[in-house]
PDB file of C-alpha atoms in Angstrom:
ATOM      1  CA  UNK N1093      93.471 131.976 107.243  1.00 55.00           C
ATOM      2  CA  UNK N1094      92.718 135.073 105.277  1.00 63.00           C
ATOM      3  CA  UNK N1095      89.932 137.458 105.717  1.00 67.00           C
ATOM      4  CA  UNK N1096      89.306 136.534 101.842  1.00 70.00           C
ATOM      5  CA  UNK N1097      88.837 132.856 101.744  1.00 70.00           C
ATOM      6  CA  UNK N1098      85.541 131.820 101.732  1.00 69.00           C
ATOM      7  CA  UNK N1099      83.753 129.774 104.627  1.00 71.00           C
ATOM      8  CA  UNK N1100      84.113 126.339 104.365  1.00 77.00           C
ATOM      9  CA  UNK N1101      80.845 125.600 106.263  1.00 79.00           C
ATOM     10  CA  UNK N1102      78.060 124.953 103.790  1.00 77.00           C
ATOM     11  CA  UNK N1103      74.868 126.543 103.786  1.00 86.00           C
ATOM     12  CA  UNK N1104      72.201 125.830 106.224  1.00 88.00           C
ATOM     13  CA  UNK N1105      69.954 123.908 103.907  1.00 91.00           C
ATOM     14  CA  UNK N1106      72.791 121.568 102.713  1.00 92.00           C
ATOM     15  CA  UNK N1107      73.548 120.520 106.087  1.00 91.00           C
ATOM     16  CA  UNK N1108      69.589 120.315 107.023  1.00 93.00           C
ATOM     17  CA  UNK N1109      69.209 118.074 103.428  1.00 94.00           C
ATOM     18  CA  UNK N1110      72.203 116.036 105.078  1.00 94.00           C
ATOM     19  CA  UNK N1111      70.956 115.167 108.478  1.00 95.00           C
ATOM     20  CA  UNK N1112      68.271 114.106 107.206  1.00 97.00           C
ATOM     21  CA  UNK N1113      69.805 111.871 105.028  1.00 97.00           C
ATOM     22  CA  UNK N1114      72.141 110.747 107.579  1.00 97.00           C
ATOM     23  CA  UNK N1115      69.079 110.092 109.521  1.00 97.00           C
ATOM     24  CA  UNK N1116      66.686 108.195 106.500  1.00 97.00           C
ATOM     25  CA  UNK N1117      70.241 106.136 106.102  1.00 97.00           C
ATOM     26  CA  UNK N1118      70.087 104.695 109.773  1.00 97.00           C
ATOM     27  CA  UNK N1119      66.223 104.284 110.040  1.00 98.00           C
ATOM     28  CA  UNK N1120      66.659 102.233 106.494  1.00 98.00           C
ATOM     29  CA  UNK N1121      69.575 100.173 108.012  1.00 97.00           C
ATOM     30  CA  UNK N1122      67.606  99.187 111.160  1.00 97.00           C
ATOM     31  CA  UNK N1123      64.422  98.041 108.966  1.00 97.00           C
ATOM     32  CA  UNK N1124      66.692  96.098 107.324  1.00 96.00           C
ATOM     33  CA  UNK N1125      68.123  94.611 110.326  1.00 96.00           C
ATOM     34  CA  UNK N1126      64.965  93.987 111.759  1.00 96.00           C
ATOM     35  CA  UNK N1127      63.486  92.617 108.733  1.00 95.00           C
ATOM     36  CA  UNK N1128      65.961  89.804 108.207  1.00 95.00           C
ATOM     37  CA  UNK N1129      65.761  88.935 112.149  1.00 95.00           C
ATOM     38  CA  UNK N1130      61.811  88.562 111.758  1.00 94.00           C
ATOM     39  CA  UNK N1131      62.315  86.363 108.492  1.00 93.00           C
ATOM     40  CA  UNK N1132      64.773  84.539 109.923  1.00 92.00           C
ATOM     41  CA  UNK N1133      62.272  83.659 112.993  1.00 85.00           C
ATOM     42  CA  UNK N1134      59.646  82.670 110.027  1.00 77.00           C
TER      43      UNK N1134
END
């Protein structure tokens, strides 16, 4: 690796924006879950 290529981490924000995505992604996949498990007891 040179001293002249750029980093490939990106910048804090970015990777705060995607956690929290990540994390909205499994809380929405749960409520699913959970919501077809209580209609399904209906």
């Amino acid at each position: 690796m040179l001293w002249s290529d750029p980093d490939d981490k990106p910048p804090a924000e970015l990777r705060d924006a995607q956690a929290k995505l990540r994390r909205a992604g499994v809380v929405i996949a749960l409520a699913m879950v959970l919501a077809m498990l209580v209609l399904g007891l209906l």
